[in-house]
Coordinates of C-alpha atoms in Angstrom, one line a residue:
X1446 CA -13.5 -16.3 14.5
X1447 CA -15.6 -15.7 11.4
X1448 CA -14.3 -14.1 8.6
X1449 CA -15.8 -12.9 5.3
X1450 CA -14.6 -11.8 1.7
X1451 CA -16.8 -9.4 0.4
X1452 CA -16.2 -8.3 -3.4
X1453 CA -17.9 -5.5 -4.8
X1454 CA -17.6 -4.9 -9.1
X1455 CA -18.5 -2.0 -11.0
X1456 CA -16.9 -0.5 -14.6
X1457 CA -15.0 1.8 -12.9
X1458 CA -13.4 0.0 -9.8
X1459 CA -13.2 -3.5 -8.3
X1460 CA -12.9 -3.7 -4.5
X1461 CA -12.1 -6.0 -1.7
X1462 CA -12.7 -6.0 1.9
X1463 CA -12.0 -8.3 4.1
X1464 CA -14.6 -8.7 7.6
X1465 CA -13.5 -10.4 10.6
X1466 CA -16.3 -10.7 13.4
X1467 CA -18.2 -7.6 11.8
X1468 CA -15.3 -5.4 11.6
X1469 CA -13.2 -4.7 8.2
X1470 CA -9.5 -5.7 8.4
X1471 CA -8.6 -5.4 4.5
X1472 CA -9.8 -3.2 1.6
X1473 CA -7.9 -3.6 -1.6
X1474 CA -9.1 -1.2 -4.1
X1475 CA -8.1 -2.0 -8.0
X1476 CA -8.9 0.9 -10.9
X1477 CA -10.3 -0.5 -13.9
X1478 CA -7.9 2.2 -15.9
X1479 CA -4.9 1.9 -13.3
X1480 CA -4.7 -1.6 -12.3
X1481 CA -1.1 -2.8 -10.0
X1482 CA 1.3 -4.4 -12.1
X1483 CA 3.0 -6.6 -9.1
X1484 CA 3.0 -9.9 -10.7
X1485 CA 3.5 -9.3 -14.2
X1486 CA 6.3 -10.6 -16.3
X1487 CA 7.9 -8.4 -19.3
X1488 CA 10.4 -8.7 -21.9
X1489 CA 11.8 -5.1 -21.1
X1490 CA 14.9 -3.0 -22.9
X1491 CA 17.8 -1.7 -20.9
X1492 CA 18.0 1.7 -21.2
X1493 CA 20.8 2.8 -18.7
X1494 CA 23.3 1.3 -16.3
X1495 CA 24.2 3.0 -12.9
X1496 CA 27.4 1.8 -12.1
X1497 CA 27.5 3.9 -9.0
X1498 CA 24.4 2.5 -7.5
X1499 CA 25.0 -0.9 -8.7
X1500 CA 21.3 -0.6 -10.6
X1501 CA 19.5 -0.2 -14.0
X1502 CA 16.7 1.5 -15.4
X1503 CA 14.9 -1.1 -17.8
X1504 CA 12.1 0.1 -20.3
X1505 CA 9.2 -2.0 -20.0
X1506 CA 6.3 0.0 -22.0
X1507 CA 5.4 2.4 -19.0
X1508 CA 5.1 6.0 -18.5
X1509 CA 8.6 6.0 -15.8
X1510 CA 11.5 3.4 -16.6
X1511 CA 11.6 0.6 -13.9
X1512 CA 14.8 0.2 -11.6
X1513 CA 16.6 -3.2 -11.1
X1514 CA 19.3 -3.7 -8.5
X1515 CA 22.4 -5.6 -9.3
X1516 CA 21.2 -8.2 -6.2
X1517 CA 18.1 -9.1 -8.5
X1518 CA 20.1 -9.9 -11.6
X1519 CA 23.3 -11.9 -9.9
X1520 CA 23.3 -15.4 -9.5
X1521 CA 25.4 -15.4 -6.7
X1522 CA 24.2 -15.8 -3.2
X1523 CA 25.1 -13.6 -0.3
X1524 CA 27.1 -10.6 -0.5
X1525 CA 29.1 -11.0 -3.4
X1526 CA 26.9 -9.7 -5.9
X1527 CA 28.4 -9.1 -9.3
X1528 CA 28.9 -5.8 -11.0
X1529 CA 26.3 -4.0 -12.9
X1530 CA 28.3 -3.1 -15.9
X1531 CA 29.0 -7.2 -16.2
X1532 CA 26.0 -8.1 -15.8
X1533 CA 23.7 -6.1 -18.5
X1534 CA 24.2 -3.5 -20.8
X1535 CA 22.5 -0.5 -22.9
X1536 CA 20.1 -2.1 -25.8
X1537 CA 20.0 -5.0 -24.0
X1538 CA 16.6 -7.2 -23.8
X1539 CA 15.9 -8.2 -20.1
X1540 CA 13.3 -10.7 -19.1
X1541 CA 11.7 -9.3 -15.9
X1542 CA 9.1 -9.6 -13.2
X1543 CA 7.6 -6.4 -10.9
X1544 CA 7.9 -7.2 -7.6
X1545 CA 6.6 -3.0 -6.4
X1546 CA 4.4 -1.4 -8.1
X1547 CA 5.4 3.2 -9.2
X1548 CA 4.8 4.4 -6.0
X1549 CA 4.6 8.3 -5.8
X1550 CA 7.4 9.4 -7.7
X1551 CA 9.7 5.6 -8.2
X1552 CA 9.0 3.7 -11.1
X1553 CA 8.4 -0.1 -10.7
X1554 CA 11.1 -2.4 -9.0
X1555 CA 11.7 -5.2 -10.9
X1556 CA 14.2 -8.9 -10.5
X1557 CA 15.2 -11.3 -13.2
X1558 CA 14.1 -13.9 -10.4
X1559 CA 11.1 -15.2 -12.0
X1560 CA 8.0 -16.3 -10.5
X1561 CA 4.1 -17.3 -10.8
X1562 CA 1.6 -18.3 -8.0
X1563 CA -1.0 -20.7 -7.7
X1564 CA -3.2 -22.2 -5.2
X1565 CA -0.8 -24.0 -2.8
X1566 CA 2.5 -23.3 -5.0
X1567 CA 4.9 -20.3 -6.1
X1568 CA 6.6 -21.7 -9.4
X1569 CA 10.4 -20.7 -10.1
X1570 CA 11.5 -21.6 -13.1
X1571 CA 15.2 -20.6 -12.8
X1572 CA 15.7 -21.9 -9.4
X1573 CA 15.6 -25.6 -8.2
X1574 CA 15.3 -24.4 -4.3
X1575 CA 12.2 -26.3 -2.7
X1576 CA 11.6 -23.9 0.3
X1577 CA 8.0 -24.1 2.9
X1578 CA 6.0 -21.0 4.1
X1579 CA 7.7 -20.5 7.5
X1580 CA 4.2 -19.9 8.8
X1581 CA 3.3 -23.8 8.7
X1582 CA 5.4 -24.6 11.7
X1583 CA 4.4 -28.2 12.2
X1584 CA 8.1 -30.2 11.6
X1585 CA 6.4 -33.2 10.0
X1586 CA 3.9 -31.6 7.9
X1587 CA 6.8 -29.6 6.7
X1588 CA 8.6 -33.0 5.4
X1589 CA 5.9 -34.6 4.4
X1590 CA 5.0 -31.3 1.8
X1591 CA 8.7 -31.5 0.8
X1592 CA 8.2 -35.2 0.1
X1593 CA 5.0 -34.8 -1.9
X1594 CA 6.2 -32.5 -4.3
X1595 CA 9.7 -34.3 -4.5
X1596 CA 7.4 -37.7 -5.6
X1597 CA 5.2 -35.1 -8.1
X1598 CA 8.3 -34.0 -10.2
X1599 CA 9.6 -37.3 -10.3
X1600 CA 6.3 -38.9 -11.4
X1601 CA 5.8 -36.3 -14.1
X1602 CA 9.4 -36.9 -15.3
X1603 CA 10.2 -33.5 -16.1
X1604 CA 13.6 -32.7 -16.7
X1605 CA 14.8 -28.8 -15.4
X1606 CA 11.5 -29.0 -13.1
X1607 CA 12.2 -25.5 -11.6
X1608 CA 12.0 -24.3 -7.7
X1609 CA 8.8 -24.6 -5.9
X1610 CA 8.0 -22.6 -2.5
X1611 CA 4.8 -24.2 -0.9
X1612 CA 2.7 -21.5 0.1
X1613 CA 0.9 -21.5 3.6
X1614 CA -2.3 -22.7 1.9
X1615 CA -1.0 -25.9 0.8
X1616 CA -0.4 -27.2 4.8
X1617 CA -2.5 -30.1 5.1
X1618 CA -3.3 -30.4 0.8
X1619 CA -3.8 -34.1 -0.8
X1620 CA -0.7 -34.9 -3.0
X1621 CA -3.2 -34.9 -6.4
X1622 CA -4.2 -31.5 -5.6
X1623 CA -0.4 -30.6 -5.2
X1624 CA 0.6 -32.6 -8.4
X1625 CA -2.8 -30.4 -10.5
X1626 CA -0.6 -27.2 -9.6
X1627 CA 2.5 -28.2 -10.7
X1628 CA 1.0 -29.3 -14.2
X1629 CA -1.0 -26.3 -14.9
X1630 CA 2.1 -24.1 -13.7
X1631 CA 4.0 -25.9 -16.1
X1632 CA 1.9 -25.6 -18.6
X1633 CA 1.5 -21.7 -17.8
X1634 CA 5.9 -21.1 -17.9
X1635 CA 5.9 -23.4 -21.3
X1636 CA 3.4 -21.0 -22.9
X1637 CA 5.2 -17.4 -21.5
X1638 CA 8.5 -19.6 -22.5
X1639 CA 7.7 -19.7 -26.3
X1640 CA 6.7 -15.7 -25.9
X1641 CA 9.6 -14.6 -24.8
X1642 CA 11.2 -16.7 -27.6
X1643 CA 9.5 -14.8 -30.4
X1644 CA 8.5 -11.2 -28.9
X1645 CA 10.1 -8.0 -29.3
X1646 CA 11.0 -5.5 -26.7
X1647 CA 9.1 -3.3 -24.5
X1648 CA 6.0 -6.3 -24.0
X1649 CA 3.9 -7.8 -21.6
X1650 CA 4.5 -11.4 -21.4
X1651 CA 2.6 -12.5 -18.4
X1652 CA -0.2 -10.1 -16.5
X1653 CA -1.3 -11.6 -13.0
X1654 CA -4.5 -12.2 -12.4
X1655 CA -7.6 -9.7 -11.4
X1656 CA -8.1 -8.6 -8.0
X1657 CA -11.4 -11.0 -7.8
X1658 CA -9.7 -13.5 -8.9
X1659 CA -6.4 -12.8 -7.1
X1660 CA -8.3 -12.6 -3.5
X1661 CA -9.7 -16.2 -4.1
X1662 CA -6.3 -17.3 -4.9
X1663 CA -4.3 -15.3 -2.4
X1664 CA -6.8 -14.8 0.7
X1665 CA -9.0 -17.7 1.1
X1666 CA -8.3 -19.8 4.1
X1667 CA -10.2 -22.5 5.8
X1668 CA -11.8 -19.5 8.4
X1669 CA -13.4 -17.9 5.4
X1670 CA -16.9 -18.8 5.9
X1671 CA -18.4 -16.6 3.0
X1672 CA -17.3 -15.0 -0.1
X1673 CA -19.9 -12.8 -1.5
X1674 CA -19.7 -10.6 -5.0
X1675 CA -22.5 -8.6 -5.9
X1676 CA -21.8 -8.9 -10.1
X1677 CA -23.6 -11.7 -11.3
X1678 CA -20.7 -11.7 -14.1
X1679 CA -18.0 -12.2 -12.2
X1680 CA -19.9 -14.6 -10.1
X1681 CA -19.5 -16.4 -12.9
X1682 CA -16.2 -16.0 -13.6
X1683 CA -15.4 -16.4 -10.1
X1684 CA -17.3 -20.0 -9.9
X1685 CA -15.5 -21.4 -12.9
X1686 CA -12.0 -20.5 -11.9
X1687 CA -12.6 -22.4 -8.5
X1688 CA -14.0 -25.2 -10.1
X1689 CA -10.8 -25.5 -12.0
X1690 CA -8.1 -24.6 -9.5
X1691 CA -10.0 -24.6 -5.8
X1692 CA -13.1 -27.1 -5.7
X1693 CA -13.2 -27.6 -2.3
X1694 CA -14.3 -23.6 -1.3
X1695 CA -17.0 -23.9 -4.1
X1696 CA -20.1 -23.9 -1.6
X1697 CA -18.8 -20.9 -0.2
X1698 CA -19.1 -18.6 -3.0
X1699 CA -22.7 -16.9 -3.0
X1700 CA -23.8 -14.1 -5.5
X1701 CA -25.4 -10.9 -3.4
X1702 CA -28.3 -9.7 -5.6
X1703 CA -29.5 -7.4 -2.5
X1704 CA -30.7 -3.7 -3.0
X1705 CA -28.3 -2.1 -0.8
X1706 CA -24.9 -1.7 -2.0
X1707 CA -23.3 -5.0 -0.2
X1708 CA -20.2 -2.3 1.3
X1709 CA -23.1 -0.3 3.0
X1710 CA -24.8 -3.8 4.4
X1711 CA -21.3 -4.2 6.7
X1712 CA -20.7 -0.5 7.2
X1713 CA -17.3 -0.7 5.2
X1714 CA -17.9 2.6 3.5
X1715 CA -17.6 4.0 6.7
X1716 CA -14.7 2.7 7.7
X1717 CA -12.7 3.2 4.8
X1718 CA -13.4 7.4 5.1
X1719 CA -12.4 7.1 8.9
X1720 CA -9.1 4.9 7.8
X1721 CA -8.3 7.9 5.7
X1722 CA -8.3 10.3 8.9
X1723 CA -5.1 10.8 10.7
X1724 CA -6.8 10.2 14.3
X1725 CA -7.7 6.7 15.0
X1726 CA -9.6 7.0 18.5
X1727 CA -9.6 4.0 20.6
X1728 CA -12.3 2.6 23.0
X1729 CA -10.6 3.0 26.0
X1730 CA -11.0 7.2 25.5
X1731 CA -7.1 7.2 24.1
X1732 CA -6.3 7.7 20.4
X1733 CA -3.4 6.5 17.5
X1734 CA -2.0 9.6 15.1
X1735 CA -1.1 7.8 12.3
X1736 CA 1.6 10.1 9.9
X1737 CA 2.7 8.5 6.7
X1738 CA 5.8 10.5 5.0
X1739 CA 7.9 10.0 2.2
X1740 CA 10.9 8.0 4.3
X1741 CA 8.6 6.3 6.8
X1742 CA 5.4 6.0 8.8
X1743 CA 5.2 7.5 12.2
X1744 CA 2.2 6.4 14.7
X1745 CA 1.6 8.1 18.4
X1746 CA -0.1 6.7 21.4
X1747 CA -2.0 8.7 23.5
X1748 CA -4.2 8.2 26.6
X1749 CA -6.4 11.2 25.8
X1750 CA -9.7 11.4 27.9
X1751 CA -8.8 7.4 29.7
X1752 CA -7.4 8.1 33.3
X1753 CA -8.1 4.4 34.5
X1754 CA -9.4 3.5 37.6
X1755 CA -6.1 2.8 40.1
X1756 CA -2.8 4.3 38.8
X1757 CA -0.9 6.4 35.9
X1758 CA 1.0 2.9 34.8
X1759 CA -2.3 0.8 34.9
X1760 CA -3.9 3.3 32.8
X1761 CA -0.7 3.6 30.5
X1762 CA -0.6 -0.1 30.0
X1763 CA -4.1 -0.3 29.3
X1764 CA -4.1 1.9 26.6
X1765 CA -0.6 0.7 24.7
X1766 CA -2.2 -2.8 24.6
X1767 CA -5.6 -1.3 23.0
X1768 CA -3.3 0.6 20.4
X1769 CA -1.4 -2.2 19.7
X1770 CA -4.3 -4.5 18.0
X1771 CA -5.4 -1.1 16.4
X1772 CA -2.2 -0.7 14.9
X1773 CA -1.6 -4.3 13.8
X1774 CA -5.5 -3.6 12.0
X1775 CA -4.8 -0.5 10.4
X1776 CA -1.1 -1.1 9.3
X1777 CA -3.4 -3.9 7.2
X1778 CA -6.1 -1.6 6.5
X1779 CA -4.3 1.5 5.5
X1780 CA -1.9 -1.3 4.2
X1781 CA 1.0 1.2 4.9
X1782 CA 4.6 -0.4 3.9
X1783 CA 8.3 0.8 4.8
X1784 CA 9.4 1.7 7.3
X1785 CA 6.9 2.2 10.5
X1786 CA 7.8 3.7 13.9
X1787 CA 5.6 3.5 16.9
X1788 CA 5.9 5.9 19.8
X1789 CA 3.8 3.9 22.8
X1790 CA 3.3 5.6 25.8
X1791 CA 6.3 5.2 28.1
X1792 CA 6.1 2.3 30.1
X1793 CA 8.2 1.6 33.5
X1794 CA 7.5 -1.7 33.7
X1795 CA 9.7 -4.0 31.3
X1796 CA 7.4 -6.7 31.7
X1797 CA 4.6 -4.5 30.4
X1798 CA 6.9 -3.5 27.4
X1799 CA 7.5 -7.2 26.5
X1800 CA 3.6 -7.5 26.8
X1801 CA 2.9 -4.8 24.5
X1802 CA 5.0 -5.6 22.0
X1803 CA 4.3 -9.7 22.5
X1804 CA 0.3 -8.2 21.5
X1805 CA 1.7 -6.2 18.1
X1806 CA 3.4 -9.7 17.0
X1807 CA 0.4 -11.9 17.5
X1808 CA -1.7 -9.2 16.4
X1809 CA 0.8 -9.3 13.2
X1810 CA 0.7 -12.9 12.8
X1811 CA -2.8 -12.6 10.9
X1812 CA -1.2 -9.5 8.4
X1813 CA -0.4 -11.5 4.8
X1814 CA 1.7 -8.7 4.5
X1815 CA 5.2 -9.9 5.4
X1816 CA 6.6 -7.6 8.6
X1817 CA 9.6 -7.3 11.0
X1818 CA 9.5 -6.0 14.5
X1819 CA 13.2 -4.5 15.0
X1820 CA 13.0 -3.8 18.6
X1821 CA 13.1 -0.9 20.9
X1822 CA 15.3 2.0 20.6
X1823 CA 16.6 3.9 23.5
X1824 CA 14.3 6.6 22.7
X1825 CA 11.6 3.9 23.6
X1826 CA 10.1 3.6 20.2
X1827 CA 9.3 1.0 18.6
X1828 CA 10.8 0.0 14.9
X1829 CA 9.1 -2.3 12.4
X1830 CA 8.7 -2.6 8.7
X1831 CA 5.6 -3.8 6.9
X1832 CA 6.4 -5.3 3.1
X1833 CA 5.3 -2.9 0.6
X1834 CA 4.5 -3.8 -3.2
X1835 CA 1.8 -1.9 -3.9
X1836 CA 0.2 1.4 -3.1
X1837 CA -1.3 2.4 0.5
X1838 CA -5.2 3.4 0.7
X1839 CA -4.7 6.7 0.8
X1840 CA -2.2 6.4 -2.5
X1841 CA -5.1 5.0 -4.1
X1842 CA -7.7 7.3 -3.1
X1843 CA -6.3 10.3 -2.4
X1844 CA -3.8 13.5 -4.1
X1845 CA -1.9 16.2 -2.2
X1846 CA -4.5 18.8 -1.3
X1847 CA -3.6 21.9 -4.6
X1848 CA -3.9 24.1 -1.7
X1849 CA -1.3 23.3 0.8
X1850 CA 0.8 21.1 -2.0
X1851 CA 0.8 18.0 0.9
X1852 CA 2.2 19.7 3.5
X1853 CA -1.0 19.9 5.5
X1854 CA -0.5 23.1 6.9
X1855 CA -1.5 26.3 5.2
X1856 CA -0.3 29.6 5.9
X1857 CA -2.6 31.5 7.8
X1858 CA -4.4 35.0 6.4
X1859 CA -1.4 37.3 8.4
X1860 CA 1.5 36.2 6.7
X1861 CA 0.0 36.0 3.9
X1862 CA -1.4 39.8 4.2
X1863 CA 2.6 40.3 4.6
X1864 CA 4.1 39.0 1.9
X1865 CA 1.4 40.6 -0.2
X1866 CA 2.8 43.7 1.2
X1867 CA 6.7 42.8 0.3
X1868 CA 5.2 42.3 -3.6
X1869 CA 3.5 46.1 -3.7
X1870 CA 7.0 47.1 -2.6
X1871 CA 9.0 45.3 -5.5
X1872 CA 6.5 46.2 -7.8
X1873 CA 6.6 49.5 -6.8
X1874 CA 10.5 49.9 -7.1
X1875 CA 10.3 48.1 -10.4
X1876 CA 7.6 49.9 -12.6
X1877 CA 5.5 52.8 -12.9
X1878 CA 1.8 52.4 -11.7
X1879 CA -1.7 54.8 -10.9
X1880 CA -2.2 51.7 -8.0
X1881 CA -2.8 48.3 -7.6
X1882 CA -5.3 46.0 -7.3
X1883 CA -4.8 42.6 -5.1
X1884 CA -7.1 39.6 -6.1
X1885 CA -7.2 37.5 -2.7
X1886 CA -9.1 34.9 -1.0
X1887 CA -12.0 35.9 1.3
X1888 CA -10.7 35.7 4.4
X1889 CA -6.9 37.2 3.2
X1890 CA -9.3 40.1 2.1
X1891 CA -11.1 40.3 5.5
X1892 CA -7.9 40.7 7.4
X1893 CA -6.1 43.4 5.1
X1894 CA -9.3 45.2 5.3
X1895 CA -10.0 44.9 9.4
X1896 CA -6.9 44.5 11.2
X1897 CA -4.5 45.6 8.7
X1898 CA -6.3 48.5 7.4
X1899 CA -3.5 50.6 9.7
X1900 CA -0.5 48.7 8.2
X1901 CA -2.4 49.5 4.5
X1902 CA -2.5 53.3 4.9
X1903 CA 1.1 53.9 5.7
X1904 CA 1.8 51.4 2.5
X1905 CA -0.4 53.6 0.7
X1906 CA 1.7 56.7 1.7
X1907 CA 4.7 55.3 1.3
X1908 CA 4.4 54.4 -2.0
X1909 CA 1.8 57.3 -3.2
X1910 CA -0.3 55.4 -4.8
X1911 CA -3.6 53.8 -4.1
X1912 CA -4.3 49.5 -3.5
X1913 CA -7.6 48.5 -3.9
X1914 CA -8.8 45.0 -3.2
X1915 CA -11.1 42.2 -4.4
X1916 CA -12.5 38.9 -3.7
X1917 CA -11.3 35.7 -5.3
X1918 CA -13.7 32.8 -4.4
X1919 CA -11.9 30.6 -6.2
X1920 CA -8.6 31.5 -4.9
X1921 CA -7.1 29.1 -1.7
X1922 CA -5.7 31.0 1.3
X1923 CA -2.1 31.2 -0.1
X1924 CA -3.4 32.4 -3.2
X1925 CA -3.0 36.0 -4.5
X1926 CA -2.0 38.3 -7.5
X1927 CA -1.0 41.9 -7.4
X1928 CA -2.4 43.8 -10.2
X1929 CA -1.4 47.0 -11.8
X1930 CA -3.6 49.9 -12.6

């Protein structure tokens, strides 16, 4: 399998997408004006204690107060997490990390539990837990990782080394490239160590990298073949940083200088307006509906136009295995977090359920994203939950629409006509008017003057007084005002 990382700068916007085989699995979109926080370290104030939900809300120099859970500020492992109110109080300075960026309406999620990345390492400076990414699975490799960075801390002789979590990169790294991370992450924690010393409250003590930079740090595997940025600048950038921190993926950075805009050359434009469509149609003739909501995610299988070639189950089982590696892509794609449910077509069979959802999991396997498959409810839907830290694509890209305020419904030109009516009535009863004049949209206008012209007149009579109406290009469909003469 081939995969590529292509990076596309301008002013405005920085953007990622990631290509397996041709086809984009990833975009990561970052707003020169509105770049993710996830990452950064403050020194924040408290500014009020919850004792009821066991939380605080901690100022850290941001438009919304962040929320911090008692769980994230206790020491204690387990269950018995200590209270709140003993734990931090009003005024109080709190060094913190974001681990979720403000989504929507929630501010930024935060823990005391500090940490910073590198290539093969996550540093934690209040911990001394050694823990490996459970996704290198070899037993030995697994020891000898443990071992290595055991013999590292002990060489460097430093005293309160910290915790370490190996990330998945580091299976199969050389002990001197292990030992380079551990310095320079030391080196990083003794300079944000003498900041928080002397720094006042709300500040910015640590800000993670760039997305550029964070993809080479955070994506790159030994399948990336290519990673191509069209900016000769942060070419640049991008070559020195690896020749500090990752020299061994240096011949695979090339600078695109082409004509065409390098998302247009792999047809990622395109796919990133169809991953903002709710209907996701599948080869097969079936289709996914993919609703995100406030509480959760909800996707639908559907066997559409595909009637398969022996029998209703074949078909059925067909289609739920197509939709499951579309899911596991756009779940990536869309990068949609929370809570997801999945409602496959029914299946009979139990051994084509186990199939199906066997296909989500591997499918999965590939997401960096950290996700849970719950199981089955009785209902026959699946339940799963996809880590979420920062925004979706559509969060990113999109707003609710102004005229149906998200809901994606509007209300169509008749009951619109009729509550138009109900307001000539209370305006009626409430003052004195020669008539009225209603400012509607086009169609809204259409209707009260076609089919409920009738409906009009014996308004007209009942109230004796005259209604007149006029076009409002601007207006939307629910839009109207009722004017007096």
């Amino acid at each position: 399998m081939s995969e590529e990382i292509l990076i596309n700068i301008t002013p405005m916007e920085s953007r990622v997408a990631v290509v397996e085989n041709g086809v984009l699995q990833e975009v990561h979109v970052e707003r020169t004006q509105r770049r993710g926080i996830v990452g950064n370290i403050y020194k924040g104030k408290v500014v009020r204690v919850l004792p009821g939900m066991q939380a605080a809300f901690v100022d850290i120099g941001l438009e919304r107060a962040a929320f911090i859970h008692a769980s994230e500020i206790s020491q204690r492992e387990g269950s018995a997490v200590e209270n709140i109110s003993a734990l931090v109080h009003e005024g109080q300075a709190l060094v913190v990390q974001v681990t979720k960026d403000p989504i929507g309406t929630k501010g930024a999620r935060l823990t005391t539990q500090l940490s910073i990345p590198s290539r093969y390492l996550v540093y934690m400076p209040r911990s001394s837990h050694v823990g490996i990414s459970l996704k290198i699975e070899d037993e030995a490799e697994r020891e000898r990782l443990k071992q290595v960075v055991s013999d590292c801390v002990e060489k460097e002789d430093i005293k309160d080394a910290g915790g370490f979590i190996l990330r998945t990169a580091a299976e199969g790294a050389r002990a001197d490239d292990i030992l380079q991370d551990i310095r320079y992450l030391r080196r990083l924690w003794e300079q944000i160590g003498s900041q928080i010393q002397t720094c006042g409250a709300p500040l910015v003590i640590y800000e993670d990298l760039g997305l550029a930079l964070r993809t080479l740090r955070d994506l790159v595997n030994p399948k990336i073949e290519k990673i191509r940025i069209d900016s000769r600048e942060t070419f640049q950038k991008t070559t020195q940083f690896v020749a500090e921190l990752m020299p061994e993926i240096a011949d695979r950075l090339e600078h695109y200088p082409g004509e065409r805009p390098i998302f247009d050359l792999y047809g990622v434009e395109d796919e990133i307006q169809r991953a903002l469509e709710r209907k996701v149609p599948l080869k097969s003739g079936g289709y996914l509906v993919v609703d995100p909501a406030e509480a959760m995610t909800t996707i639908d299988v559907n066997t559409g136009a595909f009637v398969g070639h022996r029998n209703l189950e074949e078909t059925i089982f067909k289609t739920n295995l197509e939709a499951a590696t579309a899911i596991a892509r756009q779940l990536r794609l869309r990068n949609i977090g929370g809570i997801i449910i999945i409602d496959f077509i029914d299946m009979e069979d139990e051994e084509h359920q186990r199939q199906v959802l066997r296909t989500l999991e591997k499918q999965l396997e590939r997401d960096h994203a950290k996700t849970n498959i719950i199981g089955i409810t009785e209902l026959g839907l699946v339940q799963m939950t996809r880590k979420r830290t920062r925004e979706s694509l559509e969060q990113v890209l999109c707003e609710p629409c102004i005229a149906c305020q998200g809901r994606g419904k509007l209300k169509t030109p008749e009951t619109v006509c009729y509550e138009i009516f109900r307001e000539i009535l209370r305006e009626a009863r409430a003052y004195q008017a020669e008539g009225y004049r209603v400012l509607a949209n086009q169609k809204v206008v259409d209707r009260l003057l076609d089919e409920e012209s009738g409906n009009v007149a014996e308004l007209e009579a009942f109230i004796g007084r005259t209604i007149r109406f006029q076009v409002e290009s601007m207006y939307s469909q629910e839009q109207y005002d009722v004017v007096l003469l």
